[in-house]
């Protein structure tokens, strides 16, 4: 018995984890840590692992044995079955010796096929499957092999043939030929599923060195009774194929049936990526050949083009790689902005064909068109829009061909523009937009557009495209319908079109947040004074909203593939501005027709716009990061030679540039959402009165001045603040101020200003100090309190912009017949000719440096004009309207750069060269048969050189223009290209340099708020009659003429105002120019004239003439006692053109 003190005789359980039995069970454990519980646990785990491995080895052994026994048994079984099958075939063959080889019955044939498929191995049984196939072909001729189990049997037979063709190691022409024959036979007897069809055509297109005829039959076989086969073929066509196989497919496949099959399936089943869609598009166009103009093919091509419009560079220079290598080395590494190779470029470029495009839109005056005819017209119209979307550089050619219409037009056919205008205005969509702008948003944003809505939008967009082109070639007389030439749209109906475009354009910009799917639209628009920091600061929610906006894609219009809301914005903006420009010349609409002030809270409009502009600067820095890369890429648009040099090496760079452009466009969409008022002002400024826009412009300038000058807009306070600030960018304060000071010699104002102030760049915005010196470098008396700066600026402008000034070596600007200025179009060529006459070659470094210096001078002139606008200084210089239009269209959103930017047209040519304008107008209206007799080609002659060493240089307007005659069909292109060259291309470098300088001082988007005539008013003042009462209210008096405590004017001052009231407006302007150097008053009244108009006495001698200090707008008026004497002396002084020398 076991004794314990507990009274329990049961021995307690002993637990020992050490692995050893202690001598004394009650003794304390003396084992080492290595022999303790951890060792026992590890030992137990290892034993368990060993047992598991042993079981796995046993199981693996059993599995291997089982598999091998099964394999061995199957081989024996298959071998037995093969013997049985072969014996049956031999017996049957012997029994039917001399016959055609057919089986005795369909049932016997089916049983043999079933036996064959039980053991079929494509590597061993290829000959058996062909033997059976040939016998079954003979059996089928006897009938009875249709329906029931046979379609499935034929499908299995075809799969067996496909596997045999796939596993073959080397070509066996006879064997392959028979296999293809059997495969074609089986395919004709069954319907392939999409998966089977893909495998079918995948196998066939991979075959090499086979019978062409047999392969062609096999390719055609499944297409006869299976639409899914076409889907499978389409899936195959969405991959790169070699040209030899494509040629074979082209001879075998019915492209119309393929297109019909594609139209009945979802695109995702065929091409679910841009890469596969691109191959499908190129292959289908290639296979279609001349049949691509059919309705079915056009529908398929239009849909594919539209889906690829934003992802493929259709006008890129082709890369010279075969299809397989191009897909592997280029397309697999690029996600968007896909380029084309030489194969893809050829068929896709063939879509831009004059004859096919001219016959796209067949239109009749009859209203009895069938529904099928209308649907066909809608389809072709959408296709035309897609071409315009995908080929922007050929847009004008496409528009012109659409405008010209069918090559065999009938007398009953309406002009294209009139036909589509009638169709557009009769639609419900046009009426809805025209009636009320508040109904436009749900119309555009609907996610389930009806068929009628899609048709309406299609017609509207085609009309807008055609009318956009027509305005470029239509002169004002034709537009208003004067003479024998009727207008494309009756002038009375232009108002309806403008109302439609206004309502549509307003919603596109003002409701951009809703259209871009943001959630803060109403709050940002309804606030009186916006605080947009929440959209640009560190607020997490705002950042998330911005990220969602940047990652989002633009809205699609009415479900029309490729036609985005950005495209519609550019189209509407460009057309509306073009009509507004014409109305600015001819005034055919009421003055208030363009306004939309009823949609705004005008009390809060100006503060809201200013707040939006302030917040916009915080995103502008991100835009500047991409600016250089984007600008360099954009140059290729107008430089065909640069485009030709691009190839495989630039594909990656093109992808990066496109990605930056997309990020910039996304940021712009976000800005549109949070700054709707600003977007409207920059794109459709005519919605607001001119005076309101001028106030906004001045507030923008004041805001910029406060930002740049640390809050000190007064020049003296700014200089003082600079002196007490620490060094900026390592430059001491004194050096900063010294850079803004210059010594200017009389008669050398421009050259001295350029030399000393060019390096300032945008720093010219800050106050500058001028010291005039004589020929001995002795400073003139006076302190620059602002007046000397004004005199300096006006002197530089009067010198540099005077074409006949002898103090400058270059003629920067030239005058037209109305003495309006524009950049000298031959300035660069004249400079090159001058140096070439001295023996220098065109590419010499000296010539390049001189050209660079000349362009820098143009840039500096732009800064000087910008400085005058920035400081509110009026200058007496008048620019040509077409040149000012380039200022107005430099900024803004430019949703479609080639549409809403400056577009040269024949009416602008009138301001450049009246003779050329009349000649082109005559060419446009001449009978077609008379044009060829003129012997014109697509070339233009420039006269370049100076000092009597002129030479004629011939330039081509289009590639191979010297060998392209101007005919009745292409004369519109000639007019368009000639207008572009004279107005834009010839002086592009000079104009761009000037606008670059102007934009460095004045934000380009600010200028976008004004048209050309309004910009001229900003530069030189209002053209309205001089308001003497307003001038009198805002005049300061000094000396004896200073107002006393009673507020009464001096008697001589009263005489002066009496004389001014009695003068005609021309003389009033002469007096104003005599005092202020400009004959026009400020638009907002003389209260904003800086410095103020001032009068002080200059003695009591009535024999003296009045004098002026134009730098401070000061009139020095002797104390005349007679009104007649004052009038006589004043007009004499004014008409003499003198100033200080009469004192």
Short mmCIF file of C-alpha atoms in Angstrom, two decimals, residues 700-1125:
data_model
loop_
_atom_site.label_atom_id
_atom_site.label_comp_id
_atom_site.label_asym_id
_atom_site.label_seq_id
_atom_site.Cartn_x
_atom_site.Cartn_y
_atom_site.Cartn_z
CA UNK A 700 -6.69 90.86 -61.35
CA UNK A 701 -3.79 93.24 -61.89
CA UNK A 702 -4.11 94.70 -58.38
CA UNK A 703 -4.22 91.21 -56.91
CA UNK A 704 -1.06 90.26 -58.81
CA UNK A 705 0.68 93.46 -57.73
CA UNK A 706 -0.08 92.80 -54.07
CA UNK A 707 1.21 89.26 -54.40
CA UNK A 708 4.45 90.21 -56.17
CA UNK A 709 5.16 93.36 -54.17
CA UNK A 710 4.58 91.95 -50.69
CA UNK A 711 1.35 93.88 -50.34
CA UNK A 712 2.80 97.27 -51.40
CA UNK A 713 1.29 98.49 -54.65
CA UNK A 714 2.77 101.98 -54.26
CA UNK A 715 6.20 102.04 -55.98
CA UNK A 716 7.97 103.99 -53.22
CA UNK A 717 6.62 101.76 -50.47
CA UNK A 718 7.67 98.69 -52.43
CA UNK A 719 11.21 100.00 -52.86
CA UNK A 720 11.35 100.77 -49.17
CA UNK A 721 10.17 97.26 -48.29
CA UNK A 722 12.83 95.75 -50.57
CA UNK A 723 15.58 97.75 -48.84
CA UNK A 724 14.64 96.38 -45.43
CA UNK A 725 14.23 92.77 -46.55
CA UNK A 726 17.00 90.15 -46.31
CA UNK A 727 18.84 89.17 -49.44
CA UNK A 728 16.63 87.49 -52.03
CA UNK A 729 18.15 84.60 -54.01
CA UNK A 730 21.57 85.69 -52.89
CA UNK A 731 21.10 89.18 -54.35
CA UNK A 732 21.43 92.22 -52.03
CA UNK A 733 18.44 94.58 -51.96
CA UNK A 734 20.41 97.37 -53.62
CA UNK A 735 21.19 95.13 -56.58
CA UNK A 736 17.52 94.24 -56.91
CA UNK A 737 16.58 97.90 -57.13
CA UNK A 738 19.52 98.60 -59.45
CA UNK A 739 18.16 96.03 -61.93
CA UNK A 740 14.95 98.04 -62.05
CA UNK A 741 16.75 101.30 -62.85
CA UNK A 742 18.02 102.37 -66.26
CA UNK A 743 19.71 105.32 -67.92
CA UNK A 744 18.06 106.04 -71.25
CA UNK A 745 19.49 108.17 -74.01
CA UNK A 746 17.17 110.27 -76.08
CA UNK A 747 16.61 108.82 -79.57
CA UNK A 748 17.92 105.46 -78.28
CA UNK A 749 15.05 104.62 -75.99
CA UNK A 750 14.31 101.16 -77.42
CA UNK A 751 17.88 99.88 -77.72
CA UNK A 752 18.82 101.12 -74.22
CA UNK A 753 15.64 99.70 -72.73
CA UNK A 754 16.21 96.32 -74.38
CA UNK A 755 19.80 96.15 -73.25
CA UNK A 756 19.06 97.03 -69.61
CA UNK A 757 15.63 95.56 -69.00
CA UNK A 758 15.41 92.39 -71.13
CA UNK A 759 16.97 90.17 -68.47
CA UNK A 760 14.28 91.22 -65.99
CA UNK A 761 11.74 88.98 -67.65
CA UNK A 762 8.53 88.99 -65.63
CA UNK A 763 10.32 91.27 -63.16
CA UNK A 764 9.35 94.14 -65.44
CA UNK A 765 6.04 94.04 -63.58
CA UNK A 766 7.73 95.71 -60.63
CA UNK A 767 8.17 99.52 -60.55
CA UNK A 768 11.05 100.75 -62.65
CA UNK A 769 13.01 104.01 -62.41
CA UNK A 770 14.19 105.89 -65.46
CA UNK A 771 16.82 108.55 -65.80
CA UNK A 772 17.01 110.28 -69.17
CA UNK A 773 20.48 111.44 -70.21
CA UNK A 774 21.68 113.56 -73.12
CA UNK A 775 24.40 112.75 -75.59
CA UNK A 776 27.01 113.72 -72.98
CA UNK A 777 25.55 111.27 -70.42
CA UNK A 778 24.31 114.17 -68.29
CA UNK A 779 21.05 113.31 -66.50
CA UNK A 780 18.03 115.45 -67.23
CA UNK A 781 16.48 117.28 -64.31
CA UNK A 782 13.49 115.63 -62.63
CA UNK A 783 12.53 112.81 -60.32
CA UNK A 784 10.68 109.76 -61.55
CA UNK A 785 7.49 109.77 -59.55
CA UNK A 786 5.71 107.76 -62.24
CA UNK A 787 5.52 110.38 -64.94
CA UNK A 788 9.01 109.73 -66.31
CA UNK A 789 8.23 106.01 -66.48
CA UNK A 790 5.17 106.79 -68.56
CA UNK A 791 7.18 108.99 -70.87
CA UNK A 792 9.80 106.26 -71.18
CA UNK A 793 7.22 103.62 -72.11
CA UNK A 794 5.42 105.83 -74.61
CA UNK A 795 8.79 106.82 -76.14
CA UNK A 796 9.87 103.20 -76.55
CA UNK A 797 6.54 102.33 -78.15
CA UNK A 798 6.46 105.32 -80.49
CA UNK A 799 9.99 104.48 -81.62
CA UNK A 800 9.82 100.69 -81.96
CA UNK A 801 6.35 100.54 -83.50
CA UNK A 802 7.04 103.25 -86.07
CA UNK A 803 7.87 101.50 -89.37
CA UNK A 804 9.66 104.63 -90.64
CA UNK A 805 11.74 105.41 -87.55
CA UNK A 806 15.37 105.85 -88.49
CA UNK A 807 16.72 105.29 -84.96
CA UNK A 808 16.15 101.52 -85.03
CA UNK A 809 17.80 99.21 -87.56
CA UNK A 810 14.96 96.73 -87.83
CA UNK A 811 11.41 97.20 -89.03
CA UNK A 812 9.60 95.25 -86.32
CA UNK A 813 6.07 96.19 -87.35
CA UNK A 814 4.49 97.24 -90.63
CA UNK A 815 1.23 99.03 -91.44
CA UNK A 816 -1.70 97.93 -93.53
CA UNK A 817 -3.67 100.27 -95.75
CA UNK A 818 -5.55 101.62 -92.71
CA UNK A 819 -2.28 102.29 -90.84
CA UNK A 820 -2.90 99.48 -88.39
CA UNK A 821 0.18 97.63 -87.17
CA UNK A 822 1.11 93.96 -87.31
CA UNK A 823 4.46 92.10 -87.09
CA UNK A 824 6.65 92.38 -90.14
CA UNK A 825 6.08 88.96 -91.79
CA UNK A 826 9.46 88.95 -93.57
CA UNK A 827 11.55 90.31 -90.68
CA UNK A 828 13.43 87.06 -90.11
CA UNK A 829 13.94 86.35 -93.80
CA UNK A 830 15.10 89.91 -94.41
CA UNK A 831 17.67 89.54 -91.65
CA UNK A 832 18.92 86.24 -93.03
CA UNK A 833 19.13 87.68 -96.55
CA UNK A 834 21.16 90.60 -95.22
CA UNK A 835 23.74 88.31 -93.66
CA UNK A 836 23.74 85.94 -96.61
CA UNK A 837 24.57 88.90 -98.83
CA UNK A 838 27.69 89.36 -96.69
CA UNK A 839 28.78 85.79 -97.45
CA UNK A 840 27.39 83.90 -94.46
CA UNK A 841 25.60 80.60 -94.94
CA UNK A 842 22.08 80.16 -93.66
CA UNK A 843 23.10 77.81 -90.83
CA UNK A 844 26.04 79.93 -89.66
CA UNK A 845 26.20 80.61 -85.94
CA UNK A 846 26.25 84.36 -86.52
CA UNK A 847 22.93 84.27 -88.37
CA UNK A 848 21.39 82.06 -85.68
CA UNK A 849 22.49 84.51 -83.00
CA UNK A 850 21.05 87.46 -84.92
CA UNK A 851 17.73 85.66 -85.40
CA UNK A 852 17.64 84.81 -81.71
CA UNK A 853 18.37 88.43 -80.81
CA UNK A 854 15.63 89.67 -83.14
CA UNK A 855 13.07 87.34 -81.59
CA UNK A 856 14.16 88.50 -78.14
CA UNK A 857 13.45 92.07 -79.22
CA UNK A 858 9.96 91.04 -80.32
CA UNK A 859 9.54 89.37 -76.94
CA UNK A 860 10.66 92.57 -75.21
CA UNK A 861 8.18 94.64 -77.19
CA UNK A 862 5.47 92.30 -75.96
CA UNK A 863 6.61 92.95 -72.40
CA UNK A 864 6.51 96.72 -72.95
CA UNK A 865 2.93 96.58 -74.19
CA UNK A 866 2.15 94.31 -71.27
CA UNK A 867 3.75 96.78 -68.87
CA UNK A 868 1.49 99.56 -70.16
CA UNK A 869 -1.58 97.38 -69.71
CA UNK A 870 -0.34 96.32 -66.27
CA UNK A 871 0.16 99.90 -65.10
CA UNK A 872 -2.98 101.22 -66.80
CA UNK A 873 -1.01 103.53 -69.13
CA UNK A 874 -2.79 104.37 -72.38
CA UNK A 875 -0.62 104.52 -75.49
CA UNK A 876 -1.40 105.82 -78.95
CA UNK A 877 -0.72 102.71 -81.02
CA UNK A 878 -3.28 100.83 -83.10
CA UNK A 879 -2.90 97.18 -84.05
CA UNK A 880 -4.57 95.23 -86.84
CA UNK A 881 -7.60 93.26 -85.75
CA UNK A 882 -6.29 89.87 -86.86
CA UNK A 883 -3.15 90.42 -84.77
CA UNK A 884 -5.18 91.39 -81.70
CA UNK A 885 -7.34 88.29 -82.13
CA UNK A 886 -4.24 86.21 -81.50
CA UNK A 887 -3.87 87.96 -78.15
CA UNK A 888 -7.47 87.23 -77.23
CA UNK A 889 -7.19 83.54 -78.13
CA UNK A 890 -3.87 82.86 -76.43
CA UNK A 891 -5.39 82.10 -73.03
CA UNK A 892 -8.54 80.28 -72.04
CA UNK A 893 -9.08 76.59 -71.72
CA UNK A 894 -8.69 75.79 -75.43
CA UNK A 895 -10.54 72.49 -75.09
CA UNK A 896 -9.77 71.75 -78.73
CA UNK A 897 -6.59 73.65 -79.44
CA UNK A 898 -7.06 73.73 -83.19
CA UNK A 899 -10.67 74.91 -82.84
CA UNK A 900 -10.88 77.51 -80.09
CA UNK A 901 -7.45 79.02 -80.69
CA UNK A 902 -6.80 81.57 -83.44
CA UNK A 903 -8.06 80.32 -86.81
CA UNK A 904 -7.00 82.20 -89.90
CA UNK A 905 -9.87 83.06 -92.25
CA UNK A 906 -10.38 85.02 -95.41
CA UNK A 907 -12.02 87.97 -93.63
CA UNK A 908 -8.93 88.59 -91.52
CA UNK A 909 -6.93 88.59 -94.75
CA UNK A 910 -8.76 91.78 -95.67
CA UNK A 911 -6.99 93.57 -92.82
CA UNK A 912 -3.62 92.34 -94.03
CA UNK A 913 -3.79 92.73 -97.81
CA UNK A 914 -6.93 94.10 -99.47
CA UNK A 915 -5.71 93.14 -102.94
CA UNK A 916 -5.03 89.55 -101.98
CA UNK A 917 -8.41 89.38 -100.25
CA UNK A 918 -10.26 90.49 -103.37
CA UNK A 919 -8.25 88.15 -105.56
CA UNK A 920 -9.03 85.11 -103.41
CA UNK A 921 -12.66 86.13 -103.21
CA UNK A 922 -12.80 86.25 -107.00
CA UNK A 923 -11.15 82.83 -107.16
CA UNK A 924 -13.77 81.44 -104.79
CA UNK A 925 -16.72 82.66 -106.85
CA UNK A 926 -15.30 82.01 -110.35
CA UNK A 927 -16.69 79.17 -112.48
CA UNK A 928 -14.74 75.97 -111.98
CA UNK A 929 -13.71 75.76 -115.65
CA UNK A 930 -12.06 79.20 -115.48
CA UNK A 931 -9.82 78.40 -112.50
CA UNK A 932 -7.53 75.92 -114.24
CA UNK A 933 -6.81 78.51 -116.92
CA UNK A 934 -5.18 80.73 -114.27
CA UNK A 935 -2.30 78.26 -113.90
CA UNK A 936 -2.19 78.52 -110.11
CA UNK A 937 -0.41 76.00 -107.93
CA UNK A 938 -0.27 75.51 -104.18
CA UNK A 939 2.69 77.84 -103.81
CA UNK A 940 3.23 81.40 -102.68
CA UNK A 941 6.01 83.87 -103.50
CA UNK A 942 7.72 85.92 -100.78
CA UNK A 943 9.84 88.97 -101.52
CA UNK A 944 12.68 89.07 -98.98
CA UNK A 945 15.78 91.21 -98.57
CA UNK A 946 16.62 94.86 -97.93
CA UNK A 947 18.51 97.77 -99.48
CA UNK A 948 17.48 96.94 -103.01
CA UNK A 949 18.78 93.35 -102.79
CA UNK A 950 15.37 91.75 -102.88
CA UNK A 951 14.76 88.22 -104.11
CA UNK A 952 11.69 86.07 -104.64
CA UNK A 953 11.39 82.87 -102.61
CA UNK A 954 8.76 80.29 -103.56
CA UNK A 955 7.15 78.34 -100.73
CA UNK A 956 4.78 75.38 -100.92
CA UNK A 957 1.45 75.60 -99.13
CA UNK A 958 1.04 71.80 -99.02
CA UNK A 959 3.47 68.92 -99.62
CA UNK A 960 4.33 68.80 -103.32
CA UNK A 961 2.40 72.04 -103.75
CA UNK A 962 4.51 73.16 -106.72
CA UNK A 963 3.14 70.22 -108.71
CA UNK A 964 -0.45 70.50 -107.46
CA UNK A 965 -2.68 72.67 -109.62
CA UNK A 966 -5.53 74.70 -108.13
CA UNK A 967 -8.84 73.40 -109.47
CA UNK A 968 -12.50 73.97 -108.82
CA UNK A 969 -12.54 71.06 -106.39
CA UNK A 970 -9.56 72.02 -104.27
CA UNK A 971 -9.78 75.83 -104.42
CA UNK A 972 -11.29 76.01 -100.94
CA UNK A 973 -8.21 74.24 -99.59
CA UNK A 974 -6.08 76.76 -101.49
CA UNK A 975 -7.98 79.66 -99.95
CA UNK A 976 -7.66 78.11 -96.53
CA UNK A 977 -3.93 77.39 -96.83
CA UNK A 978 -3.17 80.79 -98.34
CA UNK A 979 -5.04 82.53 -95.53
CA UNK A 980 -3.26 80.44 -92.94
CA UNK A 981 0.17 81.14 -94.40
CA UNK A 982 -0.24 84.90 -94.77
CA UNK A 983 -2.00 85.43 -91.45
CA UNK A 984 -0.37 82.83 -89.28
CA UNK A 985 2.41 80.73 -90.73
CA UNK A 986 4.58 83.43 -92.28
CA UNK A 987 4.86 85.53 -89.12
CA UNK A 988 4.50 82.71 -86.58
CA UNK A 989 7.95 83.12 -85.00
CA UNK A 990 7.64 86.90 -84.58
CA UNK A 991 4.08 86.67 -83.26
CA UNK A 992 4.88 83.87 -80.84
CA UNK A 993 7.85 85.78 -79.47
CA UNK A 994 5.74 88.92 -78.98
CA UNK A 995 2.95 86.97 -77.28
CA UNK A 996 5.48 85.20 -75.09
CA UNK A 997 6.71 88.54 -73.81
CA UNK A 998 3.18 89.87 -73.43
CA UNK A 999 2.16 86.75 -71.53
CA UNK A 1000 5.06 87.08 -69.09
CA UNK A 1001 3.56 90.37 -67.84
CA UNK A 1002 -0.16 89.92 -68.47
CA UNK A 1003 -1.66 86.52 -67.73
CA UNK A 1004 -2.84 85.24 -71.15
CA UNK A 1005 -6.16 84.14 -69.67
CA UNK A 1006 -6.85 87.76 -68.67
CA UNK A 1007 -6.56 88.84 -72.30
CA UNK A 1008 -8.93 86.07 -73.25
CA UNK A 1009 -11.76 88.08 -71.68
CA UNK A 1010 -11.71 90.56 -74.59
CA UNK A 1011 -12.12 90.52 -78.35
CA UNK A 1012 -9.86 92.41 -80.72
CA UNK A 1013 -11.68 95.75 -80.61
CA UNK A 1014 -11.97 95.61 -76.83
CA UNK A 1015 -8.25 94.91 -76.53
CA UNK A 1016 -7.52 97.96 -78.64
CA UNK A 1017 -9.67 99.97 -76.23
CA UNK A 1018 -7.66 98.62 -73.30
CA UNK A 1019 -4.42 99.64 -75.01
CA UNK A 1020 -5.34 103.09 -76.31
CA UNK A 1021 -8.56 104.06 -74.55
CA UNK A 1022 -12.20 104.39 -75.50
CA UNK A 1023 -13.19 105.43 -78.99
CA UNK A 1024 -16.34 107.13 -77.70
CA UNK A 1025 -16.69 110.91 -77.73
CA UNK A 1026 -14.68 112.74 -75.09
CA UNK A 1027 -16.88 113.35 -72.05
CA UNK A 1028 -15.81 116.89 -71.07
CA UNK A 1029 -17.98 116.88 -67.95
CA UNK A 1030 -16.31 113.68 -66.71
CA UNK A 1031 -12.87 115.09 -67.52
CA UNK A 1032 -13.70 118.27 -65.60
CA UNK A 1033 -14.89 116.33 -62.52
CA UNK A 1034 -11.63 114.37 -62.39
CA UNK A 1035 -9.12 117.19 -63.06
CA UNK A 1036 -6.57 118.35 -60.48
CA UNK A 1037 -5.47 121.97 -60.25
CA UNK A 1038 -2.19 123.46 -59.09
CA UNK A 1039 -0.51 126.79 -58.57
CA UNK A 1040 -2.78 129.80 -58.95
CA UNK A 1041 -5.50 127.53 -60.34
CA UNK A 1042 -5.74 125.45 -57.14
CA UNK A 1043 -9.27 125.39 -55.77
CA UNK A 1044 -9.87 127.55 -52.71
CA UNK A 1045 -12.01 126.91 -49.70
CA UNK A 1046 -15.08 128.01 -51.62
CA UNK A 1047 -14.46 125.30 -54.25
CA UNK A 1048 -14.77 127.80 -57.11
CA UNK A 1049 -12.64 127.43 -60.23
CA UNK A 1050 -10.32 130.17 -61.48
CA UNK A 1051 -11.77 132.39 -64.22
CA UNK A 1052 -9.19 131.15 -66.75
CA UNK A 1053 -10.08 127.56 -65.89
CA UNK A 1054 -13.73 128.34 -66.51
CA UNK A 1055 -12.76 129.79 -69.89
CA UNK A 1056 -10.82 126.62 -70.68
CA UNK A 1057 -13.80 124.37 -69.98
CA UNK A 1058 -16.07 126.64 -71.95
CA UNK A 1059 -13.69 126.30 -74.91
CA UNK A 1060 -13.53 122.51 -74.48
CA UNK A 1061 -17.32 122.23 -74.52
CA UNK A 1062 -17.44 124.22 -77.74
CA UNK A 1063 -14.79 122.22 -79.60
CA UNK A 1064 -15.74 119.39 -81.96
CA UNK A 1065 -14.79 115.91 -80.81
CA UNK A 1066 -11.78 115.74 -83.13
CA UNK A 1067 -10.27 118.86 -81.55
CA UNK A 1068 -11.08 117.57 -78.05
CA UNK A 1069 -9.14 114.44 -78.87
CA UNK A 1070 -6.26 116.54 -80.15
CA UNK A 1071 -6.18 118.43 -76.86
CA UNK A 1072 -6.31 115.18 -74.90
CA UNK A 1073 -3.43 113.74 -76.92
CA UNK A 1074 -1.50 117.00 -76.44
CA UNK A 1075 -1.70 116.52 -72.68
CA UNK A 1076 -1.72 112.74 -72.16
CA UNK A 1077 -0.06 111.50 -75.39
CA UNK A 1078 -3.18 109.51 -76.36
CA UNK A 1079 -6.35 110.83 -78.06
CA UNK A 1080 -8.69 108.43 -76.27
CA UNK A 1081 -10.02 108.43 -72.76
CA UNK A 1082 -10.05 105.48 -70.34
CA UNK A 1083 -13.00 103.16 -70.74
CA UNK A 1084 -14.01 103.50 -67.08
CA UNK A 1085 -13.81 107.26 -67.20
CA UNK A 1086 -11.13 109.82 -66.43
CA UNK A 1087 -11.32 108.93 -62.76
CA UNK A 1088 -9.02 105.95 -63.46
CA UNK A 1089 -6.54 107.94 -65.58
CA UNK A 1090 -3.08 107.63 -64.05
CA UNK A 1091 -1.65 110.17 -63.42
CA UNK A 1092 -4.77 112.36 -63.22
CA UNK A 1093 -5.41 115.06 -65.80
CA UNK A 1094 -3.97 118.26 -64.24
CA UNK A 1095 -3.92 122.02 -65.01
CA UNK A 1096 -1.65 124.62 -63.49
CA UNK A 1097 -0.76 128.22 -64.38
CA UNK A 1098 2.30 129.22 -66.44
CA UNK A 1099 2.37 133.00 -66.08
CA UNK A 1100 0.19 135.93 -67.12
CA UNK A 1101 1.68 136.54 -70.59
CA UNK A 1102 -1.22 135.99 -73.01
CA UNK A 1103 1.29 135.76 -75.88
CA UNK A 1104 2.55 132.43 -74.60
CA UNK A 1105 1.22 129.13 -75.82
CA UNK A 1106 -0.05 126.39 -73.54
CA UNK A 1107 2.53 123.65 -72.89
CA UNK A 1108 2.37 120.19 -71.39
CA UNK A 1109 4.27 117.62 -69.40
CA UNK A 1110 2.79 114.47 -70.89
CA UNK A 1111 4.67 112.28 -68.45
CA UNK A 1112 2.36 113.50 -65.66
CA UNK A 1113 -0.64 114.48 -67.84
CA UNK A 1114 -0.14 118.14 -66.92
CA UNK A 1115 -1.40 121.13 -68.95
CA UNK A 1116 0.46 124.40 -68.28
CA UNK A 1117 -2.08 127.07 -69.13
CA UNK A 1118 -1.23 130.81 -69.12
CA UNK A 1119 -3.86 133.03 -67.49
CA UNK A 1120 -5.81 134.12 -70.56
CA UNK A 1121 -8.56 136.69 -70.11
CA UNK A 1122 -10.34 136.13 -73.44
CA UNK A 1123 -12.07 132.98 -74.55
CA UNK A 1124 -11.10 133.65 -78.17
CA UNK A 1125 -7.42 134.06 -77.36
#
